[in-house]
Amino acid sequence: MEQEDFYFPDTDLDLSFTSTVTDRTFASSSARSSLTLSFNDRLSTSSAVTTSSASSSTVNHRRHDPHWSAIKSAKLLSSDGNIHLRHLKLIRHLGTGNLGRVFLCNLRDSSARFALKVIDRNCLTTEKKLSQVETEAEILSLLDHPFLPTLYARIDESHYTCLLIDYAPNGDLHSLLRKQPGNCLPNQAVRFFAAEVLVALEYLHAMGIVYRDLKPENVLLREDGHVMLSDFDLCFKSDVVPTFKSRRYRRTSSSPSLRRRRSGCFSVATEEKYEREEMVAEFAAEPVTAFSRSCVGTHEYLAPELVSGNGHGSGVDWWAFGIFLYELLYGTTPFKGESKEQTLRNIVSTTKTASFHVDGDDSEEAKDLIEKLLVKDPRKRLGCARGAQDIKRHPFFDGIKWPLIRHYKPPEEVRGLVIKKSTTRAHAGHVTAVSPRRRKSFLWRALSYLLRGKSSSGGSKNQSNSNYYHYVGKSYVSRKRV
Ligand SMILES: Nc1ncnc2c1ncn2[C@@H]1O[C@H](COP(=O)(O)OP(=O)(O)OP(=O)(O)O)[C@@H](O)[C@H]1O
């Protein structure tokens, strides 16, 4: 069937959003919804997020990104220098969330694809929902990380607020899990996805942002198979004081000489362990003073301190990370009861702990990590004192070179994960490699330098000599001075 295009007419906005073309809606019917129950909205150290315009300027390292180029061109052509809804072409409906609908779209005369989150403010019945829209827009405008979406533009027109962000065509992890035998992923794939989510959470915490809605449904997958956390309406923002300290660290690990099972760049130790002590310089930026009383999140992922309503901080994300790991490995969550109330009772019960019904070589380290994350007292929970650093050092993640994580190969063997090869390279370039344009200009300069040299040697004798003496004379003078 031929795909019908939708253009935003200049005047009648309502018609633009009555798209009947619905493709796969990523949120499956079994997806768990987030709840927002407020015990007390006063946030002690957290600052209320205020409205701001969308990230308007291109950050330097992304200036060659095709999305930013498309935005720049559209702004140049726009009479007032801003992106408007009339500049966008809707391609299809991607899904509907708590606040609005999400569409796949592109800018007219450009092939760069975006996701457009459209929020009809007239349909938001409570102040809380309106403030969630502002929270999401504000958090998005702060982000600049490969595992988090970029906000290209915020468009406020009529009663609509629209957020133009990165499109993740590979669906979400929840849908991917449902395609696997036993609804769970092999250990290597879990290590890959969990490591990327951990790095994204680390970044959010370093910005003072507590995420509060980690679950596979909110982990979207980019075209190149890498993750992109989504949904920031439940976040809260707090102060964070980064620290950089040296610390003596006792490390249990496998002997480097032992054989390791490999899968791409990720490897799992299978044999003996030994202990060694290291001095490590550690950067930690955990918002340890973050405090909120709002009970928000998804039942099965709520931390006990969140359920009890006595106040919580960034530790709720590390608890949720433990549940997330458990779900990826075992296909279910550890405290799930027959009803939502029972689930909450299981979470706060001091006697109920996560049970592990699957055994195997690989699961021992995962089990240990999950147990350390699912500690009911947040003061004793892994990650709550120094943040992601402590979690990264757990043996479950042994062998991962964290600074290179963006360049690891996604687990292609996972059923239903379609990875576009060309974009993997293109995206990797976005992080560290020299961009094609810079490379071109470098080559051009090198070439013109060579050509100048060539014309000097091949040109008239006089010119050649003058260049030669000039060079020798200069270097002679400078040598003497040194
Ligand atoms: N950037 C994106 N790329 C691709 N699909 C997306 C993108 N953002 C959202 N979606 C899809 O659109 C649907 C609606 O997303 P949205 O973020 O509005 O709500 P949600 O994830 O259901 O969360 P909530 O209702 O809790 O806010 C989701 O099913 C999601 O998979």
Short mmCIF file of C-alpha atoms and ligand atoms in Angstrom, two decimals:
data_model
loop_
_atom_site.label_atom_id
_atom_site.label_comp_id
_atom_site.label_asym_id
_atom_site.label_seq_id
_atom_site.Cartn_x
_atom_site.Cartn_y
_atom_site.Cartn_z
CA MET A 1 0.00 0.00 0.00
CA GLU A 2 1.31 3.39 -0.84
CA GLN A 3 2.16 5.59 2.10
CA GLU A 4 0.11 8.76 2.31
CA ASP A 5 1.95 11.95 3.26
CA PHE A 6 0.50 14.48 5.68
CA TYR A 7 1.40 18.12 5.47
CA PHE A 8 0.61 20.64 8.14
CA PRO A 9 -1.68 23.19 6.52
CA ASP A 10 -0.86 26.75 7.45
CA THR A 11 -4.14 27.40 9.19
CA ASP A 12 -6.09 24.39 10.34
CA LEU A 13 -3.89 22.53 12.80
CA ASP A 14 -6.56 20.17 14.03
CA LEU A 15 -6.78 18.37 10.73
CA SER A 16 -3.08 17.66 10.81
CA PHE A 17 -3.35 15.41 13.79
CA THR A 18 -6.27 13.28 12.68
CA SER A 19 -3.95 10.92 10.86
CA THR A 20 -5.57 7.57 10.29
CA VAL A 21 -2.36 6.02 9.06
CA THR A 22 -1.21 4.05 12.04
CA ASP A 23 1.74 1.85 11.73
CA ARG A 24 3.03 -0.41 14.46
CA THR A 25 2.33 1.25 17.78
CA PHE A 26 5.38 0.43 19.80
CA ALA A 27 3.56 0.36 23.09
CA SER A 28 2.00 -3.08 23.09
CA SER A 29 -1.29 -3.63 24.80
CA SER A 30 0.51 -5.32 27.67
CA ALA A 31 2.72 -2.29 28.25
CA ARG A 32 2.64 -1.00 31.80
CA SER A 33 1.53 2.54 32.32
CA SER A 34 3.29 5.02 34.55
CA LEU A 35 1.48 6.37 37.56
CA THR A 36 1.69 9.75 39.21
CA LEU A 37 0.39 9.88 42.75
CA SER A 38 1.47 12.85 44.72
CA PHE A 39 1.93 12.39 48.44
CA ASN A 40 3.52 15.78 48.74
CA ASP A 41 4.60 17.88 45.84
CA ARG A 42 7.08 19.98 47.74
CA LEU A 43 10.54 19.09 46.51
CA SER A 44 13.10 19.86 49.13
CA THR A 45 16.27 20.38 47.16
CA SER A 46 14.81 19.94 43.74
CA SER A 47 14.31 22.96 41.59
CA ALA A 48 11.07 23.31 39.72
CA VAL A 49 11.68 23.02 36.02
CA THR A 50 10.64 26.15 34.19
CA THR A 51 9.67 26.72 30.60
CA SER A 52 12.45 27.40 28.18
CA SER A 53 12.74 27.48 24.48
CA ALA A 54 14.03 24.42 22.69
CA SER A 55 17.73 23.81 22.33
CA SER A 56 18.18 26.45 19.70
CA SER A 57 21.85 26.30 18.88
CA THR A 58 23.70 23.39 17.41
CA VAL A 59 26.39 22.08 19.70
CA ASN A 60 29.69 22.23 17.92
CA HIS A 61 30.47 18.51 17.79
CA ARG A 62 27.17 17.84 16.06
CA ARG A 63 27.28 20.53 13.45
CA HIS A 64 27.68 18.00 10.62
CA ASP A 65 24.83 15.80 11.83
CA PRO A 66 22.28 15.57 8.97
CA HIS A 67 19.44 16.34 11.39
CA TRP A 68 21.00 19.61 12.48
CA SER A 69 21.87 20.46 8.87
CA ALA A 70 18.22 19.95 7.90
CA ILE A 71 17.09 22.12 10.81
CA LYS A 72 19.59 24.82 9.88
CA SER A 73 18.45 24.88 6.25
CA ALA A 74 14.78 25.03 7.26
CA LYS A 75 15.49 27.92 9.63
CA LEU A 76 17.37 29.79 6.92
CA LEU A 77 14.38 29.49 4.61
CA SER A 78 11.87 30.38 7.30
CA SER A 79 10.70 34.03 7.28
CA ASP A 80 11.22 34.44 11.03
CA GLY A 81 14.14 32.01 11.38
CA ASN A 82 12.08 29.48 13.35
CA ILE A 83 10.75 26.00 12.62
CA HIS A 84 6.97 25.88 12.29
CA LEU A 85 4.52 23.04 11.90
CA ARG A 86 4.03 23.95 8.22
CA HIS A 87 7.68 22.99 7.64
CA LEU A 88 7.00 19.42 8.70
CA LYS A 89 5.64 16.50 6.74
CA LEU A 90 3.94 13.82 8.84
CA ILE A 91 4.70 10.32 7.65
CA ARG A 92 2.91 8.10 10.13
CA HIS A 93 1.60 7.78 13.66
CA LEU A 94 4.06 6.00 15.95
CA GLY A 95 2.15 5.78 19.17
CA THR A 96 0.12 7.50 21.82
CA GLY A 97 1.29 8.25 25.34
CA ASN A 98 -0.01 9.79 28.48
CA LEU A 99 0.52 13.35 27.27
CA GLY A 100 0.09 13.17 23.53
CA ARG A 101 0.74 11.44 20.25
CA VAL A 102 4.02 10.76 18.52
CA PHE A 103 4.45 10.96 14.74
CA LEU A 104 7.25 10.10 12.38
CA CYS A 105 7.95 13.14 10.24
CA ASN A 106 10.54 14.91 8.16
CA LEU A 107 11.23 18.47 7.22
CA ARG A 108 10.04 19.37 3.75
CA ASP A 109 12.75 18.98 1.12
CA SER A 110 14.87 16.88 3.46
CA SER A 111 15.18 13.17 4.08
CA ALA A 112 16.25 13.46 7.73
CA ARG A 113 13.60 11.78 9.84
CA PHE A 114 12.39 12.95 13.25
CA ALA A 115 9.83 11.97 15.84
CA LEU A 116 7.33 14.69 16.67
CA LYS A 117 5.64 14.51 20.05
CA VAL A 118 2.41 16.47 19.76
CA ILE A 119 0.71 17.57 22.96
CA ASP A 120 -2.71 19.15 22.75
CA ARG A 121 -2.68 21.37 25.83
CA ASN A 122 -6.50 21.67 25.67
CA CYS A 123 -6.71 17.94 26.34
CA LEU A 124 -4.57 18.12 29.46
CA THR A 125 -7.05 18.40 32.23
CA THR A 126 -4.79 18.93 35.21
CA GLU A 127 -2.04 21.34 36.18
CA LYS A 128 0.13 18.33 36.93
CA LYS A 129 -0.02 17.16 33.32
CA LEU A 130 0.77 20.63 32.03
CA SER A 131 3.77 20.76 34.33
CA GLN A 132 4.88 17.32 33.09
CA VAL A 133 4.94 18.72 29.55
CA GLU A 134 7.20 21.53 30.71
CA THR A 135 9.40 19.08 32.63
CA GLU A 136 9.82 16.88 29.58
CA ALA A 137 10.59 19.86 27.30
CA GLU A 138 13.05 21.33 29.76
CA ILE A 139 14.88 18.05 30.41
CA LEU A 140 15.06 17.30 26.67
CA SER A 141 16.55 20.74 26.03
CA LEU A 142 19.40 19.94 28.43
CA LEU A 143 20.44 16.63 26.87
CA ASP A 144 23.42 16.01 24.63
CA HIS A 145 24.29 12.33 24.77
CA PRO A 146 24.28 9.48 22.21
CA PHE A 147 21.94 7.34 24.35
CA LEU A 148 19.44 10.11 24.92
CA PRO A 149 17.23 11.98 22.45
CA THR A 150 18.13 15.39 21.10
CA LEU A 151 15.49 18.09 21.06
CA TYR A 152 15.82 19.81 17.68
CA ALA A 153 12.94 22.21 18.12
CA ARG A 154 10.07 23.04 20.36
CA ILE A 155 7.09 24.39 18.48
CA ASP A 156 4.26 26.11 20.33
CA GLU A 157 1.41 26.85 17.96
CA SER A 158 -2.22 27.39 18.82
CA HIS A 159 -2.99 24.97 21.68
CA TYR A 160 -0.30 22.51 20.63
CA THR A 161 3.14 22.03 22.07
CA CYS A 162 5.29 19.93 19.76
CA LEU A 163 8.70 18.48 20.49
CA LEU A 164 10.87 17.51 17.53
CA ILE A 165 13.27 14.79 18.65
CA ASP A 166 15.35 11.86 17.35
CA TYR A 167 13.39 9.03 15.78
CA ALA A 168 14.14 5.51 17.03
CA PRO A 169 12.96 3.11 14.31
CA ASN A 170 13.75 -0.16 16.09
CA GLY A 171 10.89 0.08 18.58
CA ASP A 172 11.40 -0.41 22.28
CA LEU A 173 13.06 -3.06 24.44
CA HIS A 174 9.71 -4.25 25.80
CA SER A 175 8.49 -5.17 22.32
CA LEU A 176 11.87 -6.73 21.54
CA LEU A 177 11.67 -8.86 24.70
CA ARG A 178 8.25 -10.12 23.63
CA LYS A 179 9.81 -11.47 20.43
CA GLN A 180 12.35 -13.62 22.30
CA PRO A 181 11.88 -17.17 23.53
CA GLY A 182 10.88 -16.90 27.22
CA ASN A 183 10.55 -13.12 26.80
CA CYS A 184 14.16 -12.71 27.86
CA LEU A 185 17.51 -11.95 26.27
CA PRO A 186 20.80 -13.85 26.31
CA ASN A 187 23.36 -12.67 28.86
CA GLN A 188 25.56 -10.91 26.28
CA ALA A 189 22.66 -8.88 24.92
CA VAL A 190 21.62 -7.96 28.46
CA ARG A 191 25.15 -6.74 29.17
CA PHE A 192 25.05 -4.60 26.04
CA PHE A 193 21.68 -2.95 26.68
CA ALA A 194 22.20 -2.63 30.45
CA ALA A 195 25.65 -1.05 29.99
CA GLU A 196 24.24 1.59 27.63
CA VAL A 197 21.29 2.32 29.92
CA LEU A 198 23.71 2.62 32.85
CA VAL A 199 25.79 5.19 30.97
CA ALA A 200 22.64 7.16 30.09
CA LEU A 201 21.52 7.15 33.74
CA GLU A 202 25.00 8.18 34.82
CA TYR A 203 24.80 11.18 32.49
CA LEU A 204 21.32 12.14 33.73
CA HIS A 205 22.45 11.92 37.36
CA ALA A 206 25.54 13.99 36.59
CA MET A 207 23.12 16.66 35.35
CA GLY A 208 21.16 16.35 38.60
CA ILE A 209 18.26 14.61 36.84
CA VAL A 210 16.52 11.70 38.56
CA TYR A 211 14.76 9.73 35.82
CA ARG A 212 12.15 7.74 37.79
CA ASP A 213 10.64 5.83 34.86
CA LEU A 214 13.13 3.21 33.81
CA LYS A 215 11.43 0.21 32.18
CA PRO A 216 11.98 -1.63 28.89
CA GLU A 217 9.10 0.30 27.28
CA ASN A 218 11.07 3.51 27.69
CA VAL A 219 14.28 2.16 26.22
CA LEU A 220 13.91 2.86 22.51
CA LEU A 221 16.30 1.44 19.92
CA ARG A 222 17.94 3.58 17.33
CA GLU A 223 18.47 2.58 13.71
CA ASP A 224 21.99 1.37 14.57
CA GLY A 225 20.76 -0.82 17.45
CA HIS A 226 22.02 1.45 20.24
CA VAL A 227 19.66 2.60 22.95
CA MET A 228 17.83 5.87 23.43
CA LEU A 229 16.06 6.45 26.73
CA SER A 230 12.74 8.23 26.29
CA ASP A 231 9.98 9.79 28.37
CA PHE A 232 11.23 12.47 30.73
CA ASP A 233 7.94 13.75 32.09
CA LEU A 234 8.42 12.09 35.48
CA CYS A 235 11.97 13.35 36.02
CA PHE A 236 12.92 15.74 38.73
CA LYS A 237 15.93 17.96 38.87
CA SER A 238 18.21 18.54 41.76
CA ASP A 239 21.59 19.99 42.64
CA VAL A 240 24.62 17.85 42.14
CA VAL A 241 28.17 18.39 43.34
CA PRO A 242 30.67 16.44 41.22
CA THR A 243 33.63 14.96 43.07
CA PHE A 244 36.95 13.62 41.86
CA LYS A 245 38.76 11.40 44.34
CA SER A 246 41.43 8.73 44.49
CA ARG A 247 40.25 5.58 46.15
CA ARG A 248 41.75 2.22 47.07
CA TYR A 249 39.65 -0.40 45.41
CA ARG A 250 39.58 -4.21 45.95
CA ARG A 251 38.72 -5.87 42.73
CA THR A 252 37.70 -9.47 42.17
CA SER A 253 38.27 -10.49 38.64
CA SER A 254 39.33 -13.24 36.32
CA SER A 255 42.93 -13.78 35.44
CA PRO A 256 43.71 -12.07 32.15
CA SER A 257 45.37 -15.26 31.00
CA LEU A 258 42.20 -17.28 31.42
CA ARG A 259 40.08 -18.09 28.44
CA ARG A 260 37.10 -15.81 27.99
CA ARG A 261 34.03 -16.37 25.94
CA ARG A 262 33.68 -13.58 23.45
CA SER A 263 30.85 -11.98 21.62
CA GLY A 264 31.87 -8.83 19.81
CA CYS A 265 33.72 -6.63 22.27
CA PHE A 266 31.86 -8.00 25.24
CA SER A 267 33.35 -10.98 27.04
CA VAL A 268 32.37 -13.07 30.04
CA ALA A 269 34.85 -14.60 32.44
CA THR A 270 34.16 -18.27 32.91
CA GLU A 271 36.89 -19.48 35.19
CA GLU A 272 38.81 -18.74 38.40
CA LYS A 273 38.70 -15.42 40.18
CA TYR A 274 41.45 -13.55 41.95
CA GLU A 275 41.60 -10.42 44.06
CA ARG A 276 43.77 -7.39 43.52
CA GLU A 277 43.95 -3.93 44.95
CA GLU A 278 44.05 -0.84 42.76
CA MET A 279 44.19 2.91 43.32
CA VAL A 280 41.56 4.44 41.14
CA ALA A 281 40.84 8.07 40.35
CA GLU A 282 37.12 8.36 40.39
CA PHE A 283 34.71 10.94 39.06
CA ALA A 284 31.36 10.80 40.76
CA ALA A 285 28.42 13.08 40.12
CA GLU A 286 25.53 11.51 41.97
CA PRO A 287 22.75 13.85 43.14
CA VAL A 288 22.94 12.48 46.69
CA THR A 289 20.83 15.29 48.15
CA ALA A 290 17.99 14.90 45.65
CA PHE A 291 14.70 14.53 47.48
CA SER A 292 11.11 14.19 46.39
CA ARG A 293 7.92 12.78 47.88
CA SER A 294 5.90 12.33 44.68
CA CYS A 295 5.03 8.73 44.03
CA VAL A 296 5.68 8.41 40.32
CA GLY A 297 6.82 5.58 38.11
CA THR A 298 5.55 2.18 37.04
CA HIS A 299 4.29 -0.21 39.77
CA GLU A 300 6.65 -3.09 39.12
CA TYR A 301 9.61 -0.72 38.99
CA LEU A 302 8.86 1.42 42.05
CA ALA A 303 11.52 1.43 44.77
CA PRO A 304 10.34 0.70 48.34
CA GLU A 305 11.10 4.24 49.55
CA LEU A 306 9.00 5.58 46.69
CA VAL A 307 6.06 3.34 47.56
CA SER A 308 6.23 4.22 51.25
CA GLY A 309 6.11 7.92 50.36
CA ASN A 310 8.64 9.03 52.95
CA GLY A 311 10.80 10.70 50.36
CA HIS A 312 13.26 9.42 47.86
CA GLY A 313 16.34 10.43 45.90
CA SER A 314 18.38 9.21 42.96
CA GLY A 315 18.56 5.69 44.48
CA VAL A 316 15.16 4.95 42.93
CA ASP A 317 16.88 4.79 39.53
CA TRP A 318 19.39 2.20 40.78
CA TRP A 319 16.58 0.10 42.23
CA ALA A 320 14.77 0.33 38.87
CA PHE A 321 18.01 -0.62 37.14
CA GLY A 322 18.05 -3.83 39.22
CA ILE A 323 14.44 -4.62 38.22
CA PHE A 324 15.31 -3.81 34.60
CA LEU A 325 18.26 -6.23 34.60
CA TYR A 326 16.05 -8.90 36.17
CA GLU A 327 13.35 -8.44 33.55
CA LEU A 328 15.80 -8.59 30.63
CA LEU A 329 17.36 -11.76 32.02
CA TYR A 330 14.28 -13.60 33.28
CA GLY A 331 11.38 -12.15 31.28
CA THR A 332 9.42 -10.97 34.32
CA THR A 333 9.83 -8.60 37.25
CA PRO A 334 10.75 -9.94 40.71
CA PHE A 335 7.98 -8.44 42.88
CA LYS A 336 5.05 -8.77 40.47
CA GLY A 337 1.91 -9.79 42.32
CA GLU A 338 -1.55 -10.77 41.18
CA SER A 339 -2.69 -7.18 41.44
CA LYS A 340 -0.97 -3.79 41.47
CA GLU A 341 -1.63 -3.53 45.23
CA GLN A 342 -0.02 -6.92 45.81
CA THR A 343 3.00 -5.85 43.74
CA LEU A 344 3.40 -2.75 45.94
CA ARG A 345 3.04 -4.88 49.10
CA ASN A 346 5.75 -7.24 47.84
CA ILE A 347 8.06 -4.32 47.14
CA VAL A 348 7.82 -2.82 50.63
CA SER A 349 7.73 -6.15 52.50
CA THR A 350 10.96 -6.64 54.43
CA THR A 351 10.75 -10.40 54.03
CA LYS A 352 10.10 -10.59 50.28
CA THR A 353 13.30 -10.66 48.23
CA ALA A 354 13.91 -11.29 44.56
CA SER A 355 14.05 -15.00 43.81
CA PHE A 356 16.18 -16.42 41.04
CA HIS A 357 14.81 -19.45 39.32
CA VAL A 358 17.33 -19.70 36.51
CA ASP A 359 20.83 -20.94 37.19
CA GLY A 360 23.89 -21.15 35.04
CA ASP A 361 27.49 -19.95 34.85
CA ASP A 362 26.48 -16.64 33.39
CA SER A 363 23.74 -15.83 35.85
CA GLU A 364 25.90 -15.82 39.02
CA GLU A 365 27.39 -12.35 38.41
CA ALA A 366 24.07 -10.98 37.18
CA LYS A 367 22.35 -12.40 40.25
CA ASP A 368 24.90 -10.80 42.56
CA LEU A 369 24.52 -7.41 40.87
CA ILE A 370 20.73 -7.56 40.98
CA GLU A 371 20.80 -8.48 44.67
CA LYS A 372 23.05 -5.50 45.41
CA LEU A 373 20.74 -3.16 43.50
CA LEU A 374 17.52 -4.52 44.99
CA VAL A 375 18.50 -3.70 48.56
CA LYS A 376 15.40 -2.27 50.19
CA ASP A 377 17.30 0.25 52.31
CA PRO A 378 18.52 2.88 49.82
CA ARG A 379 21.47 3.79 52.08
CA LYS A 380 22.91 0.30 51.52
CA ARG A 381 21.98 0.00 47.85
CA LEU A 382 24.74 -0.19 45.23
CA GLY A 383 25.04 3.11 43.38
CA CYS A 384 23.42 5.30 46.02
CA ALA A 385 26.68 6.67 47.42
CA ARG A 386 28.93 7.12 44.41
CA GLY A 387 26.55 6.54 41.54
CA ALA A 388 27.19 4.56 38.38
CA GLN A 389 30.93 4.19 39.08
CA ASP A 390 30.29 1.45 41.62
CA ILE A 391 27.91 -0.38 39.32
CA LYS A 392 30.31 -0.21 36.38
CA ARG A 393 32.95 -1.94 38.48
CA HIS A 394 30.74 -4.92 39.27
CA PRO A 395 32.06 -8.20 37.75
CA PHE A 396 28.89 -8.48 35.64
CA PHE A 397 30.32 -5.69 33.50
CA ASP A 398 33.90 -6.99 33.57
CA GLY A 399 35.81 -6.39 30.37
CA ILE A 400 33.71 -3.48 29.15
CA LYS A 401 35.81 -0.52 28.05
CA TRP A 402 33.40 2.18 29.11
CA PRO A 403 34.83 5.07 27.07
CA LEU A 404 34.41 2.97 23.93
CA ILE A 405 30.91 1.79 24.67
CA ARG A 406 29.37 3.81 21.85
CA HIS A 407 31.45 1.82 19.38
CA TYR A 408 30.50 -1.66 20.58
CA LYS A 409 28.55 -3.77 18.16
CA PRO A 410 24.89 -4.25 19.10
CA PRO A 411 23.83 -7.90 19.55
CA GLU A 412 22.83 -8.71 15.98
CA GLU A 413 21.80 -12.22 16.97
CA VAL A 414 18.79 -10.91 18.90
CA ARG A 415 15.59 -11.86 17.11
CA GLY A 416 13.74 -8.88 15.67
CA LEU A 417 16.58 -6.36 15.99
CA VAL A 418 17.24 -4.95 12.53
CA ILE A 419 20.48 -3.00 12.44
CA LYS A 420 21.27 -0.64 9.62
CA LYS A 421 24.97 -1.03 8.92
CA SER A 422 25.74 2.26 7.22
CA THR A 423 24.26 4.33 10.03
CA THR A 424 26.36 2.51 12.65
CA ARG A 425 29.46 3.93 11.01
CA ALA A 426 27.92 7.33 10.47
CA HIS A 427 26.80 7.58 14.05
CA ALA A 428 30.07 6.35 15.46
CA GLY A 429 31.70 9.17 13.58
CA HIS A 430 29.46 11.62 15.35
CA VAL A 431 31.12 10.83 18.67
CA THR A 432 34.83 10.72 18.05
CA ALA A 433 36.00 10.25 14.52
CA VAL A 434 37.02 13.11 12.28
CA SER A 435 33.95 14.17 10.31
CA PRO A 436 34.08 13.66 6.53
CA ARG A 437 33.99 17.42 5.99
CA ARG A 438 36.92 18.06 8.35
CA ARG A 439 38.79 15.19 6.75
CA LYS A 440 38.08 16.71 3.31
CA SER A 441 39.30 20.16 4.31
CA PHE A 442 42.41 18.62 5.88
CA LEU A 443 43.08 16.68 2.67
CA TRP A 444 42.51 19.82 0.62
CA ARG A 445 45.00 21.79 2.72
CA ALA A 446 47.53 18.94 2.49
CA LEU A 447 47.01 18.76 -1.25
CA SER A 448 47.43 22.51 -1.76
CA TYR A 449 50.56 22.40 0.40
CA LEU A 450 51.95 19.60 -1.78
CA LEU A 451 50.95 21.44 -4.95
CA ARG A 452 52.68 24.59 -3.72
CA GLY A 453 55.80 22.54 -2.99
CA LYS A 454 55.57 20.91 -6.40
CA SER A 455 55.13 24.19 -8.23
CA SER A 456 58.08 25.56 -6.28
CA SER A 457 60.39 22.79 -7.35
CA GLY A 458 58.96 22.62 -10.84
CA GLY A 459 58.64 26.39 -11.37
CA SER A 460 61.25 28.97 -12.23
CA LYS A 461 64.57 28.53 -10.56
CA ASN A 462 64.43 31.95 -8.95
CA GLN A 463 61.11 31.35 -7.29
CA SER A 464 62.20 27.98 -6.12
CA ASN A 465 65.36 29.34 -4.62
CA SER A 466 63.61 32.21 -2.96
CA ASN A 467 61.20 29.76 -1.29
CA TYR A 468 64.06 27.54 -0.27
CA TYR A 469 66.16 30.33 1.25
CA HIS A 470 63.19 31.85 2.90
CA TYR A 471 62.53 28.56 4.61
CA VAL A 472 66.14 27.91 5.61
CA GLY A 473 66.64 31.46 6.78
CA LYS A 474 63.54 31.30 8.97
CA SER A 475 64.41 28.07 10.62
CA TYR A 476 68.02 29.17 11.12
CA VAL A 477 66.87 32.29 12.99
CA SER A 478 64.49 30.40 15.18
CA ARG A 479 67.09 27.75 16.06
CA LYS A 480 69.50 30.40 17.16
CA ARG A 481 66.99 32.00 19.47
CA VAL A 482 66.30 28.70 21.15
N1 LIG B 1 11.55 9.16 19.45
C1 LIG B 1 10.73 8.17 19.17
N2 LIG B 1 10.97 7.35 18.14
C2 LIG B 1 10.11 6.33 17.88
N3 LIG B 1 9.01 6.07 18.60
C3 LIG B 1 8.72 6.86 19.64
C4 LIG B 1 9.55 7.95 19.99
N4 LIG B 1 9.06 8.55 21.07
C5 LIG B 1 7.95 7.87 21.40
N5 LIG B 1 7.75 6.85 20.54
C6 LIG B 1 6.64 5.89 20.61
O1 LIG B 1 5.43 6.59 20.71
C7 LIG B 1 4.62 6.09 21.77
C8 LIG B 1 4.20 7.22 22.67
O2 LIG B 1 5.32 7.76 23.30
P1 LIG B 1 5.22 8.77 24.51
O3 LIG B 1 6.60 9.11 24.90
O4 LIG B 1 4.30 9.87 24.17
O5 LIG B 1 4.49 8.01 25.62
P2 LIG B 1 4.79 6.70 26.43
O6 LIG B 1 6.17 6.19 26.10
O7 LIG B 1 3.70 5.74 26.22
O8 LIG B 1 4.89 7.23 27.90
P3 LIG B 1 3.95 7.98 28.88
O9 LIG B 1 2.55 7.77 28.47
O10 LIG B 1 4.27 7.35 30.19
O11 LIG B 1 4.38 9.43 28.83
C9 LIG B 1 5.45 5.07 22.52
O12 LIG B 1 4.86 3.83 22.31
C10 LIG B 1 6.81 5.10 21.91
O13 LIG B 1 7.28 3.82 21.65
#
